[in-house]
XYZ file of C-alpha atoms in Angstrom:
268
model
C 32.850 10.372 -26.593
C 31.051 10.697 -30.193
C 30.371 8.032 -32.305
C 32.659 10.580 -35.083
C 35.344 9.444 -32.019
C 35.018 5.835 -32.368
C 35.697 5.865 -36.734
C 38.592 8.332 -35.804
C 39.902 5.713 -33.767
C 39.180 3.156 -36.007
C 40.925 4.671 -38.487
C 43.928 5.723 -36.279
C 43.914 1.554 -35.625
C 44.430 0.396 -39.274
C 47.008 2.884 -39.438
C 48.868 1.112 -35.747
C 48.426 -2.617 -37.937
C 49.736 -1.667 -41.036
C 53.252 0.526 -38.715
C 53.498 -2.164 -36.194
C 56.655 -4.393 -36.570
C 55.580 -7.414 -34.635
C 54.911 -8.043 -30.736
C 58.410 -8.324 -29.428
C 58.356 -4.369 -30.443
C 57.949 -2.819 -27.606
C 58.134 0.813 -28.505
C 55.687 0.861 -31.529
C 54.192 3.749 -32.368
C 54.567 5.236 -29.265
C 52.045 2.998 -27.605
C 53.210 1.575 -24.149
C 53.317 -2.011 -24.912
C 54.573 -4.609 -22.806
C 55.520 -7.572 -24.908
C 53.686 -10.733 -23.923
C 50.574 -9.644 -21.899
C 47.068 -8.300 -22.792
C 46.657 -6.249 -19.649
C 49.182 -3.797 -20.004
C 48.336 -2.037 -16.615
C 46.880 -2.317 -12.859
C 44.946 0.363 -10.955
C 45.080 -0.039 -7.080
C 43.977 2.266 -4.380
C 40.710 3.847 -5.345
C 40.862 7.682 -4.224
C 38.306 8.652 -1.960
C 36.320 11.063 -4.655
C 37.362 8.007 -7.109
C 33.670 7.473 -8.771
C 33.013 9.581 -11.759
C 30.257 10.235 -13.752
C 29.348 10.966 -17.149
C 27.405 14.803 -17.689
C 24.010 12.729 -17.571
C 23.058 9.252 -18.049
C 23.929 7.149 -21.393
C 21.043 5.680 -23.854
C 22.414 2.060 -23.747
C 20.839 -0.263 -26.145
C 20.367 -3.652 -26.190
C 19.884 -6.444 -28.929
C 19.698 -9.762 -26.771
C 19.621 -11.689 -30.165
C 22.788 -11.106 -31.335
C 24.204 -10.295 -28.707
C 25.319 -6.732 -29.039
C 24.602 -3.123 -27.523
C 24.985 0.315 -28.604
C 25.766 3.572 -26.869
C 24.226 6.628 -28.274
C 26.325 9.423 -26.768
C 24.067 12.307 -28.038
C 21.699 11.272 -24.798
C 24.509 12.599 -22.844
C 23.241 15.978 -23.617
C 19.381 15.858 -22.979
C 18.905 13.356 -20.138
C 17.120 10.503 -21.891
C 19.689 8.095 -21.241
C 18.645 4.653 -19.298
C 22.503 3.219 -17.763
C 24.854 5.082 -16.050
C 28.204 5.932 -17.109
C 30.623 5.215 -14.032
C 34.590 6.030 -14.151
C 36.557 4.648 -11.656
C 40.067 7.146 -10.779
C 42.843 5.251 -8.572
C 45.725 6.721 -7.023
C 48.194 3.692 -8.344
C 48.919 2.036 -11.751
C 51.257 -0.802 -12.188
C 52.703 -1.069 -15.639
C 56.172 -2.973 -16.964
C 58.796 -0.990 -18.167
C 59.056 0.133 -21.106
C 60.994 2.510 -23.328
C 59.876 5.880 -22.262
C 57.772 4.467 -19.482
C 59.927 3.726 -16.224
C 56.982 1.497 -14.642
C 54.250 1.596 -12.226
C 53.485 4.931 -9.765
C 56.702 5.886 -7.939
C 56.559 5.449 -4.386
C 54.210 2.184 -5.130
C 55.184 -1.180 -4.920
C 54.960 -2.549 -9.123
C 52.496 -5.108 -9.168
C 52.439 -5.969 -12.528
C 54.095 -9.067 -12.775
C 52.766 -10.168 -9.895
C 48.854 -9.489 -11.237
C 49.776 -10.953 -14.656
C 51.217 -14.118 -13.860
C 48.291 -15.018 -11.275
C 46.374 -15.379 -14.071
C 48.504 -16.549 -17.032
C 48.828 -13.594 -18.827
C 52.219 -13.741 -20.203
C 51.440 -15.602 -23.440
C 49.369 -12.964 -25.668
C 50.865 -12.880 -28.744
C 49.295 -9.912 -30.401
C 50.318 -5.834 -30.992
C 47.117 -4.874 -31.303
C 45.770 -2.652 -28.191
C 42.133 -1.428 -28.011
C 39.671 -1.786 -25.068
C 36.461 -0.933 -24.956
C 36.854 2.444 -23.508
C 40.467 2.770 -23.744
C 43.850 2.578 -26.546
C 44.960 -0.464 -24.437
C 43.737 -3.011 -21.641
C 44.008 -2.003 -18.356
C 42.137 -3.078 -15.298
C 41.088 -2.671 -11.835
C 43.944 -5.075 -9.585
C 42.578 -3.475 -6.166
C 39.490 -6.214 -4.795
C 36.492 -4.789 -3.091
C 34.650 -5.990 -0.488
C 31.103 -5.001 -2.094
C 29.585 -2.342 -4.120
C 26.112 -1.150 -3.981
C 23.622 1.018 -5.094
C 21.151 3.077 -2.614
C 18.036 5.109 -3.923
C 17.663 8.593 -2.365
C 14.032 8.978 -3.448
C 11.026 6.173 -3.029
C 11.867 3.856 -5.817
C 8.673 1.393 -5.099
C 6.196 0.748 -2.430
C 9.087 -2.456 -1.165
C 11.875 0.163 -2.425
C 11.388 3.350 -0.181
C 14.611 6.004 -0.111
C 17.527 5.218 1.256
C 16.751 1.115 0.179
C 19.888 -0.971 -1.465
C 19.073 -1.383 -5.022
C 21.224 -3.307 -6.339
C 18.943 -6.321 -6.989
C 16.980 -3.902 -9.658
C 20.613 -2.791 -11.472
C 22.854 -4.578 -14.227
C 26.292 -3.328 -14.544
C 27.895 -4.138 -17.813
C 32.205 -4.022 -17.945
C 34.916 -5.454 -19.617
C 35.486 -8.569 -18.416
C 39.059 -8.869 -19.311
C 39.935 -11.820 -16.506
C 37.376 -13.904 -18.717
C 39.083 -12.827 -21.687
C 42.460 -14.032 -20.751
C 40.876 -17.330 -19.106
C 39.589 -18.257 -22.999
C 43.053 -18.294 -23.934
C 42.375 -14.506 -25.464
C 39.000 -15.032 -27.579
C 36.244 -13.299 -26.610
C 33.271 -15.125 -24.476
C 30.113 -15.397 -26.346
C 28.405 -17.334 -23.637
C 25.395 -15.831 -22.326
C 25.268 -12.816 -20.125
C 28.179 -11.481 -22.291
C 28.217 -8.732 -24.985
C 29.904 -7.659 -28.083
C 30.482 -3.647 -28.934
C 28.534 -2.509 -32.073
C 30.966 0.154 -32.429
C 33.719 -2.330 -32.485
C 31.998 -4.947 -35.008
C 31.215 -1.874 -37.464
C 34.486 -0.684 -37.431
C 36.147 -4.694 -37.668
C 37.768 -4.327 -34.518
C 36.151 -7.889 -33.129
C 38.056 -9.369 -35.725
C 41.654 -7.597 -33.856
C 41.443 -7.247 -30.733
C 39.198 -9.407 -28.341
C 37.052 -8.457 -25.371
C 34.497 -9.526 -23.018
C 31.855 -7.395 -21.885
C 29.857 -9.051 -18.913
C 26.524 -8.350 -17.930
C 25.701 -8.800 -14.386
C 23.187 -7.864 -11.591
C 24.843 -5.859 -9.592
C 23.610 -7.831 -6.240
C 25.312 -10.844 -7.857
C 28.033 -9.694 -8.034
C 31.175 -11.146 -5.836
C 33.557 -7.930 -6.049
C 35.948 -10.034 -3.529
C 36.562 -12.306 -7.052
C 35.824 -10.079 -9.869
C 39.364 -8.303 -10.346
C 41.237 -7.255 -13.713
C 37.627 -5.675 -14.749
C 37.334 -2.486 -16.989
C 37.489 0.564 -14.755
C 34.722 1.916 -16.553
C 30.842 0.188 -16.005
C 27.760 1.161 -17.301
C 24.709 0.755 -14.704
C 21.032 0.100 -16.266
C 17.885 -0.454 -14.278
C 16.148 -3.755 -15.329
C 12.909 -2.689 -12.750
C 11.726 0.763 -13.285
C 10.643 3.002 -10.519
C 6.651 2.703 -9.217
C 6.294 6.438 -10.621
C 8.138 8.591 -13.150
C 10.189 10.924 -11.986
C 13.870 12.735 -11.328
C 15.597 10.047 -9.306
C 19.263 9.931 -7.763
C 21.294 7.380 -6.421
C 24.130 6.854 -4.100
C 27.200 4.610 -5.264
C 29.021 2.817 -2.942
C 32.131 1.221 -2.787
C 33.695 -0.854 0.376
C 37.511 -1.317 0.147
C 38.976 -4.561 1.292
C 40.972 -2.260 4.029
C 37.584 -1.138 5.396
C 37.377 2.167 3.861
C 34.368 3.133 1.823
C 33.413 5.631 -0.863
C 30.752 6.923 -1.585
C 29.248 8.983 -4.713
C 25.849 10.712 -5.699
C 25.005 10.350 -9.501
C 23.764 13.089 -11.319
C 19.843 13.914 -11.276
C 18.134 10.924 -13.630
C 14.691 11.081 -15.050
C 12.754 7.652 -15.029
């Protein structure tokens, strides 16, 4: 997506404030809204070829002082990105229902409900729905056992192919569990970041988010639900020598299964 994208959108947002009646409307300009909660839906059951990728890697950067990061989505179309761009696609999603919307993924059990009210969300008083990647919140409700990240090329001399490198990653989601846990403000504790796209355009001031910044290694997927299902990956060691490097993604179910994904070629 273009940065041209992100003011479209912005635009196309003052234009939901100033048409939205209030947030008992559920039907509001034809945005599935369910009245009440800031997650509006659940993904479960990641499909087997359920890792996506971005064309090439995403330049992703960083000012630690004020907490913020930028995406420059031109990189996308010459390979000198530094994070990855990682989609996650899931054969179920849970959603209330709504007008227009009969609710959740026929032939799956709705989960919705159950998923919000573990963690409180039924209190969010708002109409406002933007995510960081998306019109309106929705996160991953299916828990992994682990996720990791494997080098298929001689990364360093302790780091040889085939090695798990997820010590040398950070992975960097919306953290909208964290989110709804700071009774729907947005964490400005350390190790979290704001979108510069969404402070230019004002949206900080409508709609909040979390984005978390974590080494992947550190990571305890078994307690990190209600994420973002799209993460950026960035190396925080870089390789012994420069080079074109690939990686292998994967991702171990809590049913046993695992899936696993090569990224596209990556010069370091």
């Amino acid at each position: 997506m273009k940065i041209t994208t992100y003011l479209i959108l912005g635009l196309s947002s003052l234009l939901f404030l100033s048409s939205c009646k209030s947030s008992d409307d559920t039907t509001c300009c034809d945005t599935p809204y369910v009245s009440g909660y800031y997650i509006q839906g659940y993904f479960t059951d990641l499909k087997e070829d359920g890792i996506m990728f971005e064309p090439n890697w995403t330049l992703l950067s960083l000012d630690e002082t004020n907490k913020i990061f930028e995406i420059d989505w031109n990189h996308l179309e010459n390979q000198r990105g530094n994070a990855l761009a990682m989609t996650l696609s899931f054969k179920a999603i849970h959603q209330a229902p709504t007008k227009g919307n009969s609710g959740g993924t026929p032939g799956y059990y709705n989960l919705f409900h159950v998923f919000s009210d573990s963690i409180g969300d039924n209190h969010y008083a708002s109409s406002y729905f933007r995510s960081w990647t998306s019109e309106y919140p929705m996160a991953i409700g299916e828990k992994f056992e682990s996720v990791k990240l494997f080098t298929d090329q001689d990364y360093a001399p302790e780091f040889k192919a085939g090695s798990d490198v997820s010590s040398l990653f950070t992975v960097y989601f919306e953290d909208m569990l964290r989110t709804v846990q700071n009774d729907y403000r947005s964490v400005t504790e350390e190790g979290t970041y704001q979108d510069k796209n969404f402070i230019i355009n004002g949206d900080r001031n409508l709609f909040p988010h979390t984005i978390s910044a974590v080494k992947l290694a550190d990571i305890d997927f078994s307690k990190r639900q209600f994420t973002g299902t799209k993460w950026y990956v960035k190396p925080h060691q870089l390789p012994a020598e420069s080079g074109v490097y690939t990686f292998t993604i994967e991702i171990k179910k809590e049913n046993g299964q695992t899936v696993r994904k090569q990224t596209p070629a990556f010069y370091l």
